[in-house]
Short mmCIF file of C-alpha atoms in Angstrom, two decimals:
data_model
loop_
_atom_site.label_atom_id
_atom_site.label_comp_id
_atom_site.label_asym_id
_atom_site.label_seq_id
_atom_site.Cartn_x
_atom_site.Cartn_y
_atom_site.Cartn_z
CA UNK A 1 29.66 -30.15 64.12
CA UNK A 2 26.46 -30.24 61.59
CA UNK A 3 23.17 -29.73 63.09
CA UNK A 4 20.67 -31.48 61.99
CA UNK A 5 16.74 -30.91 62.07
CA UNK A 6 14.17 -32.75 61.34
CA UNK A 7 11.05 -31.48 59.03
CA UNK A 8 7.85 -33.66 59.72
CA UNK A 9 5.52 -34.59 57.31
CA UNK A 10 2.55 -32.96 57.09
CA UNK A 11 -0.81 -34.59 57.54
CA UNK A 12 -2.58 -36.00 54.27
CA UNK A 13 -5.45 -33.35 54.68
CA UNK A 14 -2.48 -30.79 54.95
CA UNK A 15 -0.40 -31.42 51.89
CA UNK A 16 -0.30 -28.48 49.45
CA UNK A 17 -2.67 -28.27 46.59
CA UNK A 18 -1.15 -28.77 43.48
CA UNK A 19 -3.55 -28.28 40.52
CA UNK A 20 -3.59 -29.95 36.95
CA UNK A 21 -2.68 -27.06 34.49
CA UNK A 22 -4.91 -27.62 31.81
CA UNK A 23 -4.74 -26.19 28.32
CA UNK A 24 -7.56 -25.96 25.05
CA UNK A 25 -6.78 -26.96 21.45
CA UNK A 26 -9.47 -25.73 18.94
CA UNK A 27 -9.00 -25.34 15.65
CA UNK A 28 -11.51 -24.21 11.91
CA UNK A 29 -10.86 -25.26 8.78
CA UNK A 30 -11.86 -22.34 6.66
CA UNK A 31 -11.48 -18.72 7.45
CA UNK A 32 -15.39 -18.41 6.86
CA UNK A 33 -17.63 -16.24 8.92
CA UNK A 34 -19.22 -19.41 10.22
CA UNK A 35 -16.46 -21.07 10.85
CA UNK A 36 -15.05 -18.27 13.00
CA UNK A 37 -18.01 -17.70 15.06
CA UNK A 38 -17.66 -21.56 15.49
CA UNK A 39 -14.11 -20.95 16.93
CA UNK A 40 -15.46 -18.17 19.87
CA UNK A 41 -17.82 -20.77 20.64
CA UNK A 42 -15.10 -22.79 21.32
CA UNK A 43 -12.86 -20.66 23.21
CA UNK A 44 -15.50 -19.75 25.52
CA UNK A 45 -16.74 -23.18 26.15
CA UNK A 46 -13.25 -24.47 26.61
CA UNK A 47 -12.35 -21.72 29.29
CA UNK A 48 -15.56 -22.07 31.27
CA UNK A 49 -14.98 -25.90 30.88
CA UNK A 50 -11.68 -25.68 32.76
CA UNK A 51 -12.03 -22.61 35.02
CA UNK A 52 -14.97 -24.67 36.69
CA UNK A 53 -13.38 -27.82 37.86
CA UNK A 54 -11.25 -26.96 41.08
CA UNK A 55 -8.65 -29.29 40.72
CA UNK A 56 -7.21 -27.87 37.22
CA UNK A 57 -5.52 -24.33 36.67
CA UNK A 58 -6.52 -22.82 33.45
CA UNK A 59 -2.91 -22.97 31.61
CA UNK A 60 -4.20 -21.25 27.72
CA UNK A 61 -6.19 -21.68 24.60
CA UNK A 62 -4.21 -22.42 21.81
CA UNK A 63 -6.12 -22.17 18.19
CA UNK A 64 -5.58 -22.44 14.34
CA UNK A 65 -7.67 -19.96 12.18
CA UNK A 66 -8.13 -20.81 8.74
CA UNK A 67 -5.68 -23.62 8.44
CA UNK A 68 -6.17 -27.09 6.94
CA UNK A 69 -5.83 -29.84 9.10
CA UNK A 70 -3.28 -31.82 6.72
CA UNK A 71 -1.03 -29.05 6.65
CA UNK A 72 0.84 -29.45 10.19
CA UNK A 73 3.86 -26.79 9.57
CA UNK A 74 1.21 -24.41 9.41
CA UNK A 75 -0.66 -24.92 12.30
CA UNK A 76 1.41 -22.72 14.71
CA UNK A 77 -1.11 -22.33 17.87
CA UNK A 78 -0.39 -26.20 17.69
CA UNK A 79 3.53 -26.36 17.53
CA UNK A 80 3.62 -23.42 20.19
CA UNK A 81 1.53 -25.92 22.44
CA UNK A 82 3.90 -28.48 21.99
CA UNK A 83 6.98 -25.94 22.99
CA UNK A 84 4.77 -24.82 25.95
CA UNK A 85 4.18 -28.68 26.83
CA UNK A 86 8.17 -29.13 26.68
CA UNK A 87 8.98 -26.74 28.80
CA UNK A 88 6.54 -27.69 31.40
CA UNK A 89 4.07 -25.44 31.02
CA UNK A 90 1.17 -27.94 30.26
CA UNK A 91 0.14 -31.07 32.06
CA UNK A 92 -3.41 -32.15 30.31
CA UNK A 93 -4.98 -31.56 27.06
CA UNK A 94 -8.21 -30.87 25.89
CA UNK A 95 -9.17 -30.76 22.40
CA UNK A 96 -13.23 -31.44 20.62
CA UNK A 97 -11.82 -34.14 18.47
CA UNK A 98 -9.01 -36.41 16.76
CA UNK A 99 -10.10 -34.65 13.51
CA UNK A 100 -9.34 -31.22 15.29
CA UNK A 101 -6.24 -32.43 16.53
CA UNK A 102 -4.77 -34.21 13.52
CA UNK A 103 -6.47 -35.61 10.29
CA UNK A 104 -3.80 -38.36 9.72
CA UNK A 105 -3.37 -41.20 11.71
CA UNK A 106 0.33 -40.77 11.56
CA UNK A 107 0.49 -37.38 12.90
CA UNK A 108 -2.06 -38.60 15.15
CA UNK A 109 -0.01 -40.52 16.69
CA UNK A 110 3.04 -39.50 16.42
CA UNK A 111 2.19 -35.98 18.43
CA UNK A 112 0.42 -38.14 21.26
CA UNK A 113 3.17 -40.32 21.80
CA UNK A 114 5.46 -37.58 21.78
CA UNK A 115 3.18 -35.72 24.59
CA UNK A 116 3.12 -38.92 26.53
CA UNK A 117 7.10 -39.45 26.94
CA UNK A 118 7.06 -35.37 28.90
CA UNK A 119 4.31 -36.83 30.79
CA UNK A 120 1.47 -35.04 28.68
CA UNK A 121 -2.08 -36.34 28.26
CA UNK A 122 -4.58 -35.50 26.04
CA UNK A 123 -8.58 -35.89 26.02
CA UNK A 124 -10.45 -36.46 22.89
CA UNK A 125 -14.20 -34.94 23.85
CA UNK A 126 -15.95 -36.70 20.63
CA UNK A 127 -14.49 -40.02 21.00
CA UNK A 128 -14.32 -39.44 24.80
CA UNK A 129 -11.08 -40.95 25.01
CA UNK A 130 -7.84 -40.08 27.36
CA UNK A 131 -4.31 -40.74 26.22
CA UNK A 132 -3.50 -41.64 30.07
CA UNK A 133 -5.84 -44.27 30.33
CA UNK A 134 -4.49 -46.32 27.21
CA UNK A 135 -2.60 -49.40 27.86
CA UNK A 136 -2.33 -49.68 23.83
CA UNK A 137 -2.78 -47.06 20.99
CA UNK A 138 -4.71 -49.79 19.05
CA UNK A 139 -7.95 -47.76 19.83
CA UNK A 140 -6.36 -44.74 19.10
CA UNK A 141 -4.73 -45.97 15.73
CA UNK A 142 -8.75 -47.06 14.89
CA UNK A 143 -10.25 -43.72 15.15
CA UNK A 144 -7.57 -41.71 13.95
CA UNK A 145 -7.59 -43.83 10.69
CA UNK A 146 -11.56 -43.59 10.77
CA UNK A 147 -10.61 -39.41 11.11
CA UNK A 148 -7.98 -39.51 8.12
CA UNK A 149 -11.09 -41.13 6.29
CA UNK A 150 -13.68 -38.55 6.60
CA UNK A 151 -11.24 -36.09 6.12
CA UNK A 152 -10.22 -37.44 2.87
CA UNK A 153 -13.99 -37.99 2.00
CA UNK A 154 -15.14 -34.45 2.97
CA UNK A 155 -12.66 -33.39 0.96
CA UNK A 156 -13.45 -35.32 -2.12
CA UNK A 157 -16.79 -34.04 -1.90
CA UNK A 158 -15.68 -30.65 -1.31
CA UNK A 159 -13.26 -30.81 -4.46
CA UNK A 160 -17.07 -32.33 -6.38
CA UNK A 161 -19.45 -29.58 -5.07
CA UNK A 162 -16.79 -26.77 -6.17
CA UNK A 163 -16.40 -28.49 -9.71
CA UNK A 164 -19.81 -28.08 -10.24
CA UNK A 165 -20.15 -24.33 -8.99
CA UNK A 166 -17.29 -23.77 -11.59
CA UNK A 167 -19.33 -25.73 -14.38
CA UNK A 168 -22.77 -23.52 -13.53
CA UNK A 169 -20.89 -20.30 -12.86
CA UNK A 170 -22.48 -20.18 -9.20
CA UNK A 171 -19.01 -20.46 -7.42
CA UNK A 172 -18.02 -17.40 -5.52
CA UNK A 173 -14.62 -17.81 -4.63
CA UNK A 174 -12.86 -14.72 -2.28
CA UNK A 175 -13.01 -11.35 -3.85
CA UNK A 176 -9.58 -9.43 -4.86
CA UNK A 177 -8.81 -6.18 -3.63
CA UNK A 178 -11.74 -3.72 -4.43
CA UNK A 179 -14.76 -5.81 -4.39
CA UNK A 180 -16.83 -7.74 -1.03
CA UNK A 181 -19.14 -11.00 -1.09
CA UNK A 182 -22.79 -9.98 -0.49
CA UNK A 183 -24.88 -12.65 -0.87
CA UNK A 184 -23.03 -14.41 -3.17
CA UNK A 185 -22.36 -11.78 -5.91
CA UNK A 186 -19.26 -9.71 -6.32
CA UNK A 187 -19.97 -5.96 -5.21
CA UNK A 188 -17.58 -2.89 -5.89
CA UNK A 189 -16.37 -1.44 -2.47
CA UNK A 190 -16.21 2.46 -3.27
CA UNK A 191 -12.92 3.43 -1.74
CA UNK A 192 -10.77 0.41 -3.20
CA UNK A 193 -12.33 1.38 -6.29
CA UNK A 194 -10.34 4.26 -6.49
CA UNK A 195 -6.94 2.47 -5.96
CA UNK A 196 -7.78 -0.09 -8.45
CA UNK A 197 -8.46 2.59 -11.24
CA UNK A 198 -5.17 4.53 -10.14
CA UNK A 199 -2.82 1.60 -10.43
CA UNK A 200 -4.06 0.74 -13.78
CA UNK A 201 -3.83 4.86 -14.56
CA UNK A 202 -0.20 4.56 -13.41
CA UNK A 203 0.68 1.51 -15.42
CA UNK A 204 -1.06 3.51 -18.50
CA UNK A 205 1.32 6.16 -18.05
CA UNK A 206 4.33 4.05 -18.21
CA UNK A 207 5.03 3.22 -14.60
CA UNK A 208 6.33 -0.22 -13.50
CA UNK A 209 4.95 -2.38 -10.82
CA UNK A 210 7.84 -1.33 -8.23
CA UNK A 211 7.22 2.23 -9.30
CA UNK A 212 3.16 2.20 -8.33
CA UNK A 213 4.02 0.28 -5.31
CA UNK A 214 6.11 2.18 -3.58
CA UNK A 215 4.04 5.40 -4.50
CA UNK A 216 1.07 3.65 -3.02
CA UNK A 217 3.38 2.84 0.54
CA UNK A 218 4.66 6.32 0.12
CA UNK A 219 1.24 7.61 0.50
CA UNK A 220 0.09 5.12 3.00
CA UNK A 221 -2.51 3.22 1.46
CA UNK A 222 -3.20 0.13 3.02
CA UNK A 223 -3.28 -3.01 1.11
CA UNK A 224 -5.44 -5.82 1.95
CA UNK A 225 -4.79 -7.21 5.45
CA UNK A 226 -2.59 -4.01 6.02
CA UNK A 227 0.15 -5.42 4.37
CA UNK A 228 3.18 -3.42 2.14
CA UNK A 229 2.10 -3.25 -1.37
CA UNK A 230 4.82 -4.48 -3.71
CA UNK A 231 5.83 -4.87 -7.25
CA UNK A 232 4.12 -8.32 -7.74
CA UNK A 233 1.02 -7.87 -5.75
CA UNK A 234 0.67 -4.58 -8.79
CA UNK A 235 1.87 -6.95 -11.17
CA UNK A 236 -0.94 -9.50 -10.38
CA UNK A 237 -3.64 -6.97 -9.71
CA UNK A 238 -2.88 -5.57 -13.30
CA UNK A 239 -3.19 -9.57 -14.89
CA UNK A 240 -6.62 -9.91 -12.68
CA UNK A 241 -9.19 -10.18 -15.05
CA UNK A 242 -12.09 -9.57 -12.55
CA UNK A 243 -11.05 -5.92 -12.63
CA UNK A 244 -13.06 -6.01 -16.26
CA UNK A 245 -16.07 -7.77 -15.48
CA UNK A 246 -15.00 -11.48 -15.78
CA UNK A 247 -14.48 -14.63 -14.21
CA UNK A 248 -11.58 -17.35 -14.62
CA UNK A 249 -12.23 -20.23 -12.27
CA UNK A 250 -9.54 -22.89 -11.24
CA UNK A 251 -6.44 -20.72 -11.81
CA UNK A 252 -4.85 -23.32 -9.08
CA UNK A 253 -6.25 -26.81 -8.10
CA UNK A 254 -4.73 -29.01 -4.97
CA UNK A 255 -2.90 -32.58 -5.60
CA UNK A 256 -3.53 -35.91 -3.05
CA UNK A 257 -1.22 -34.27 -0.83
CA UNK A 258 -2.71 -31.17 -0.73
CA UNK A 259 -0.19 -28.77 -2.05
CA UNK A 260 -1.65 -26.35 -4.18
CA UNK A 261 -0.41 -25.51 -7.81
CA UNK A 262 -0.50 -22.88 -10.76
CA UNK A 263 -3.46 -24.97 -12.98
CA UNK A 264 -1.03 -24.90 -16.35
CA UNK A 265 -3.40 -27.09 -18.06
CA UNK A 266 -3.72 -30.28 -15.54
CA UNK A 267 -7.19 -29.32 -15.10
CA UNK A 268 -10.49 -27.94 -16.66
CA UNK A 269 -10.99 -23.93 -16.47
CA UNK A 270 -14.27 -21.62 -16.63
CA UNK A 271 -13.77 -18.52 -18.02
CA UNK A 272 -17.37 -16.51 -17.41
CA UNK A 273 -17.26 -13.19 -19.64
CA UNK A 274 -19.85 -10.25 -17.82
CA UNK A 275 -19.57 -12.15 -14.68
CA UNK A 276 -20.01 -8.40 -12.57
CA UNK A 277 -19.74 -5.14 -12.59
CA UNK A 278 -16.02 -4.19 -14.10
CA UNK A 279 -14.11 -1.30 -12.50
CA UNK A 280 -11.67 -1.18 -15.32
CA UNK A 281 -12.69 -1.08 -19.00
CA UNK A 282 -11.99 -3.52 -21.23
CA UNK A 283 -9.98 -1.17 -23.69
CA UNK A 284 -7.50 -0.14 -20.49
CA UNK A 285 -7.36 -3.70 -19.25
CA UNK A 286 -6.33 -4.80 -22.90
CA UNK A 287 -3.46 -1.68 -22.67
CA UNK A 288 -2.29 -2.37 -19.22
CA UNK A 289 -1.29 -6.03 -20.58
CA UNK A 290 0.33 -4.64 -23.56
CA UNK A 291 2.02 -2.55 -21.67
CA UNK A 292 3.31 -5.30 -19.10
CA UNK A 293 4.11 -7.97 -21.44
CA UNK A 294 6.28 -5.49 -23.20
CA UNK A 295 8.33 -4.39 -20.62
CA UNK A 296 8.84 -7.58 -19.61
CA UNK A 297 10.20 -8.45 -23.22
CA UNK A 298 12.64 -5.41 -23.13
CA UNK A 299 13.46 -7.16 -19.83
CA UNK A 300 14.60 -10.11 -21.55
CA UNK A 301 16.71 -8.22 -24.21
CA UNK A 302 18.35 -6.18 -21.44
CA UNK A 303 17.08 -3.02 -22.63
CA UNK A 304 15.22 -2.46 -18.97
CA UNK A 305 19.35 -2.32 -17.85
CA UNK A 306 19.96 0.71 -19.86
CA UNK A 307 16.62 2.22 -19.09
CA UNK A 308 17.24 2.45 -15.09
CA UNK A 309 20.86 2.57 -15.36
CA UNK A 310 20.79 5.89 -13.43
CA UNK A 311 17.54 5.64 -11.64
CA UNK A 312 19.55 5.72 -8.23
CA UNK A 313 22.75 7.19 -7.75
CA UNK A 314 24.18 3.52 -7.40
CA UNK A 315 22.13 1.92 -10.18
CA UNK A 316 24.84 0.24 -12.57
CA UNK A 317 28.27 1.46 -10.33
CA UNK A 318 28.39 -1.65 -8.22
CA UNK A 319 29.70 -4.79 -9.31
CA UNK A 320 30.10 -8.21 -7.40
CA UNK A 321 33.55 -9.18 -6.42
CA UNK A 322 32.64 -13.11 -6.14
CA UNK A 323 30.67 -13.23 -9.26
CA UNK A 324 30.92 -10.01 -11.38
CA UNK A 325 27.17 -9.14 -11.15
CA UNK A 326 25.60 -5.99 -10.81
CA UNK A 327 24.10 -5.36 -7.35
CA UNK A 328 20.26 -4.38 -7.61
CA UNK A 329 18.70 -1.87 -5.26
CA UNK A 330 16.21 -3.47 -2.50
CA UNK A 331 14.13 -2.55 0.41
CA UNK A 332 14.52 -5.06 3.19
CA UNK A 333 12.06 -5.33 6.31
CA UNK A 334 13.57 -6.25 9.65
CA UNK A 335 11.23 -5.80 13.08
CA UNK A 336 8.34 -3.56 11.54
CA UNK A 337 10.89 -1.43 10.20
CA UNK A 338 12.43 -1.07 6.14
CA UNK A 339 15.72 -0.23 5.05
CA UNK A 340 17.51 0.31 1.22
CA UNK A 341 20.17 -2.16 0.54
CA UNK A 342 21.85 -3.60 -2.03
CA UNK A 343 22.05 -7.13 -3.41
CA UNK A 344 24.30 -8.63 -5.48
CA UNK A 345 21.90 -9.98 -8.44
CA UNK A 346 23.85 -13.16 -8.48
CA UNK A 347 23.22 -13.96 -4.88
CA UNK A 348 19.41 -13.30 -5.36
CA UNK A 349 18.84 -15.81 -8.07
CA UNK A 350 21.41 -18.31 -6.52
CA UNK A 351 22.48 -17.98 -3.59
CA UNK A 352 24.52 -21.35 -3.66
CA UNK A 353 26.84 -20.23 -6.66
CA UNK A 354 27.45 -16.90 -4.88
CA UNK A 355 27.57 -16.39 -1.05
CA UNK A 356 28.09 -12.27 -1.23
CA UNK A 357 25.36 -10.90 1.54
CA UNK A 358 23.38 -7.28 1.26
CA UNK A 359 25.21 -4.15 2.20
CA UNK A 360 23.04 -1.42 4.02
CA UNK A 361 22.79 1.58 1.37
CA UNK A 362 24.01 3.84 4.49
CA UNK A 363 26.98 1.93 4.92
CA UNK A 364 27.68 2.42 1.39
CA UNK A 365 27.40 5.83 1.07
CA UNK A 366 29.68 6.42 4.26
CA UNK A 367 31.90 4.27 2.86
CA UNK A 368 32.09 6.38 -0.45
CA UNK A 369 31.93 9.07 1.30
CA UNK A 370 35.49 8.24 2.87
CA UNK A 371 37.22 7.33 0.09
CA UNK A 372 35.91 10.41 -1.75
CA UNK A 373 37.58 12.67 0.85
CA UNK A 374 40.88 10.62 0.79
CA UNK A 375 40.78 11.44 -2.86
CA UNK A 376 40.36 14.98 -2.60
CA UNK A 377 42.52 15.97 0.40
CA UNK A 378 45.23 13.35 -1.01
CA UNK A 379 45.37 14.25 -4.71
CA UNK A 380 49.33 14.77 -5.08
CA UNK A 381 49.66 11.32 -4.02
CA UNK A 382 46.88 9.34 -6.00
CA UNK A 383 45.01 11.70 -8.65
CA UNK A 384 48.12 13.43 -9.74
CA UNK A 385 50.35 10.38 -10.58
CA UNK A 386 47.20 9.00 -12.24
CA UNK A 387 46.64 11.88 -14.44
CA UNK A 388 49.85 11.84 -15.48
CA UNK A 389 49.91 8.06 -16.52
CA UNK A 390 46.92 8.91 -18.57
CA UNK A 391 48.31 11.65 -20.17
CA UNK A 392 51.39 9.85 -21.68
CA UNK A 393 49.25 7.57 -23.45
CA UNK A 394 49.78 7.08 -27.23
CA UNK A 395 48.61 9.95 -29.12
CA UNK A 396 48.45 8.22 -31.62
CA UNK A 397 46.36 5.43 -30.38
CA UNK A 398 44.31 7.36 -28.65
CA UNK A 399 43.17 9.52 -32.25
CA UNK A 400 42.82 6.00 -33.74
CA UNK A 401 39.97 5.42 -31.21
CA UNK A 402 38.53 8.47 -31.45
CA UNK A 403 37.96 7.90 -35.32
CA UNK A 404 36.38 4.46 -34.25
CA UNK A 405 34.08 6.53 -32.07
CA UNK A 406 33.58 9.17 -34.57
CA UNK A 407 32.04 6.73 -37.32
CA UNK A 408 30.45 4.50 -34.72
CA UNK A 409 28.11 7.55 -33.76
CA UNK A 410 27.52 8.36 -37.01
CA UNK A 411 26.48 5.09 -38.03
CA UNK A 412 24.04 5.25 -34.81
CA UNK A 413 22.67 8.32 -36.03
CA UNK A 414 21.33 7.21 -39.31
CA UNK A 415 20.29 4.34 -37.56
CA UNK A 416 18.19 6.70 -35.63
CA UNK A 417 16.85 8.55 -37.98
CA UNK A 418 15.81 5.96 -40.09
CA UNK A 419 13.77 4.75 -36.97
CA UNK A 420 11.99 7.96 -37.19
CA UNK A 421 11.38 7.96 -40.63
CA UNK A 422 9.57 4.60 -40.38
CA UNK A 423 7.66 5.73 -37.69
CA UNK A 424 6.16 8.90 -38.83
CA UNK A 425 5.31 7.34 -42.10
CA UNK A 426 3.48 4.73 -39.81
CA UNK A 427 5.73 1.59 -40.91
CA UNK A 428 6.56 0.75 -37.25
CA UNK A 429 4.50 0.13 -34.25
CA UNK A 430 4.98 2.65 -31.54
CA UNK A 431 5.69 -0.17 -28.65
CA UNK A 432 8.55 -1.33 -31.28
CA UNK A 433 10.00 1.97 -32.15
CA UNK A 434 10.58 2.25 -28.09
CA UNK A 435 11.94 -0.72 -27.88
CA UNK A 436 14.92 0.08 -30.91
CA UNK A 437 15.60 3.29 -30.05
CA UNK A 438 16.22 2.47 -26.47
CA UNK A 439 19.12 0.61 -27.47
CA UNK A 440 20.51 2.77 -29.88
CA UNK A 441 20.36 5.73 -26.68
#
């Protein structure tokens, strides 16, 4: 028979204490000194602010650095909030303002009402205003419109003020690698210096983008931020014409929805000659884009193809089974760690018309490895019948071809020499002679 016993309820002044968890949203706009300072201001105030009222358990600071408030996919302090407030985690939010917590009225409100179906409420300090006291959102709707108008009129100004730093040659925008802001002028920082002039030394010598940047990983130098240096961050510090001494301003500009695009002519540019100290001359800046706009022509004509055919012991001996490409040498970065592997060419520039994934260069090479062994300790039964197939080709046939060869080569000799002759008696530029006699090797 079931026993059954009976749990009284506990007296009101008995009942256990549950507390309100209570998490901080604070987010800056710029990634500015000021702004950041602004941001520990924030995070302090928030977690005394909380911490100090005994009926709510301190449950995290979430905050954006350096992220535009129109740009939601980006704000992930925000979006991890939202996960934490999903999985129970969160009960009440506090954030400064609507303008912190979303500049458009449809975000706005769209995120609160969200919140509000898992039982999440939010409190707007500025406009002093709590989500769960609302019996409408018409209030809320008001402000947050009145917040996507300032935004868009602080950043209209914004977009005016910079336009005229560009047009008086007063706007300092972020320095590139090898140069700091003090007080508003571009100064040389010593030590970057010295990488600057050695990947434009490299590049002089004939070295490619990839090439410098994996010498510079190899000898672990740190690029900005600490991240990997690779063949297009070279590329584009070898095209940065600050490295001379100059100054072009609006290389990108920002549409009404605030994506930000390559300025191909859409809008005014300020080119300031002398703007500060160079680190590069002029002459070797002038070179180094020579240089790179011809390789990138030999590129084009394929000629780079037979010029790294046999950089790596793989270069040029793999071929696509899905769409007959060559497979191109890569190093892929998985958990903080890199790995060689090898990617079919036709995959990396479209991946819908071919679906053929990376293969680990150790795989590879065991694989080869393998196969190489069956060959050798398996010869009477593959290399021998093979060799013997070849061998009863027609003699005949086969001297026919070797004629063909025979005046082929010739015919690519004089061809060669003739380069030669041009360019000793100075008829052809040097870059040029390269170029021809690159494809006749």
């Amino acid at each position: 028979m079931k026993k059954i016993t009976k749990i009284d309820e506990l007296p009101q002044g008995q009942l256990p204490n549950t507390k309100l968890r209570v998490a901080a949203y604070a987010r800056v706009s710029t990634d500015s000194d000021e702004q950041l300072e602004s941001l520990k201001a924030q995070r302090e105030h928030y977690e005394r602010y909380i911490k100090s009222n005994p009926e709510w358990e301190f449950a995290g600071l979430y905050y954006d650095e350096g992220i535009s408030g129109t740009k939601m996919e980006k704000r992930t302090e925000l979006l991890r909030m939202i996960r934490d407030c999903k999985q129970g985690r969160i009960d009440f939010i506090i954030t400064k303002s609507i303008s912190r917590f979303a500049r458009n009225t449809v975000d706005c409100l769209e995120l609160v009402r969200k919140l509000i179906d898992i039982g999440v409420y939010i409190y707007f300090e500025k406009e002093n205003l709590n989500t769960g006291d609302m019996e409408s959102e018409l209030m809320l709707s008001i402000l947050s419109g009145f917040a996507a108008e300032e935004s868009a009129s602080i950043s209209q100004n914004s977009t005016w003020s910079i336009q005229k730093r560009f047009q008086n040659g007063s706007y300092v925008g972020t320095p590139p690698y090898g140069y700091t802001n003090t007080d508003g002028e571009m100064v040389i920082v010593p030590e970057e210096a010295e990488i600057i002039k050695r990947i434009f030394a490299e590049c002089l010598s004939g070295k490619g983008g990839g090439t410098i940047a994996r010498g510079l990983n190899k000898d672990k130098i740190p690029a900005r931020r600490g991240n990997h240096w690779s063949a297009g961050t070279v590329i584009d510090m070898l095209r940065n014409e600050k490295y001379m001494g100059d100054v072009l301003l609006q290389k990108t500009y920002t549409d009404s929805n605030y994506n930000r695009h390559p300025n191909t002519g859409e809008k005014d540019q300020y080119y300031y000659k002398d703007n500060h100290e160079p680190i590069i001359s002029r002459e070797d800046f002038a070179k180094a884009q020579d240089l790179i706009d011809e390789r990138a022509k030999m590129k084009c004509k394929g000629v780079k193809k037979n010029v790294y055919l046999n950089r790596y012991a793989l270069s040029g001996k793999m071929v696509c089974g899905e769409c007959g490409r060559n497979f191109r040498r890569k190093t892929n970065y998985s958990a903080g760690r890199s790995y060689i592997a090898w990617s079919c060419i036709g995959h990396i520039e479209d991946k819908e018309s071919c679906s053929m994934l990376f293969l680990r260069d150790g795989e590879i090479k065991a694989t080869f490895t393998t196969m190489m062994n069956k060959l050798a300790f398996s010869n009477k039964l593959i290399l021998e019948p093979l060799f013997k197939s070849i061998s009863q080709i027609d003699e005949e046939s086969d001297r026919e071809r070797m004629d063909a060869i025979d005046k082929r080569m010739e015919q690519l000799m004089e061809e060669r020499n003739t380069l030669i002759t041009l360019m000793a008696k100075g008829f052809l530029e040097p870059a040029l002679f390269n170029q021809e006699r690159n494809v006749l090797d």
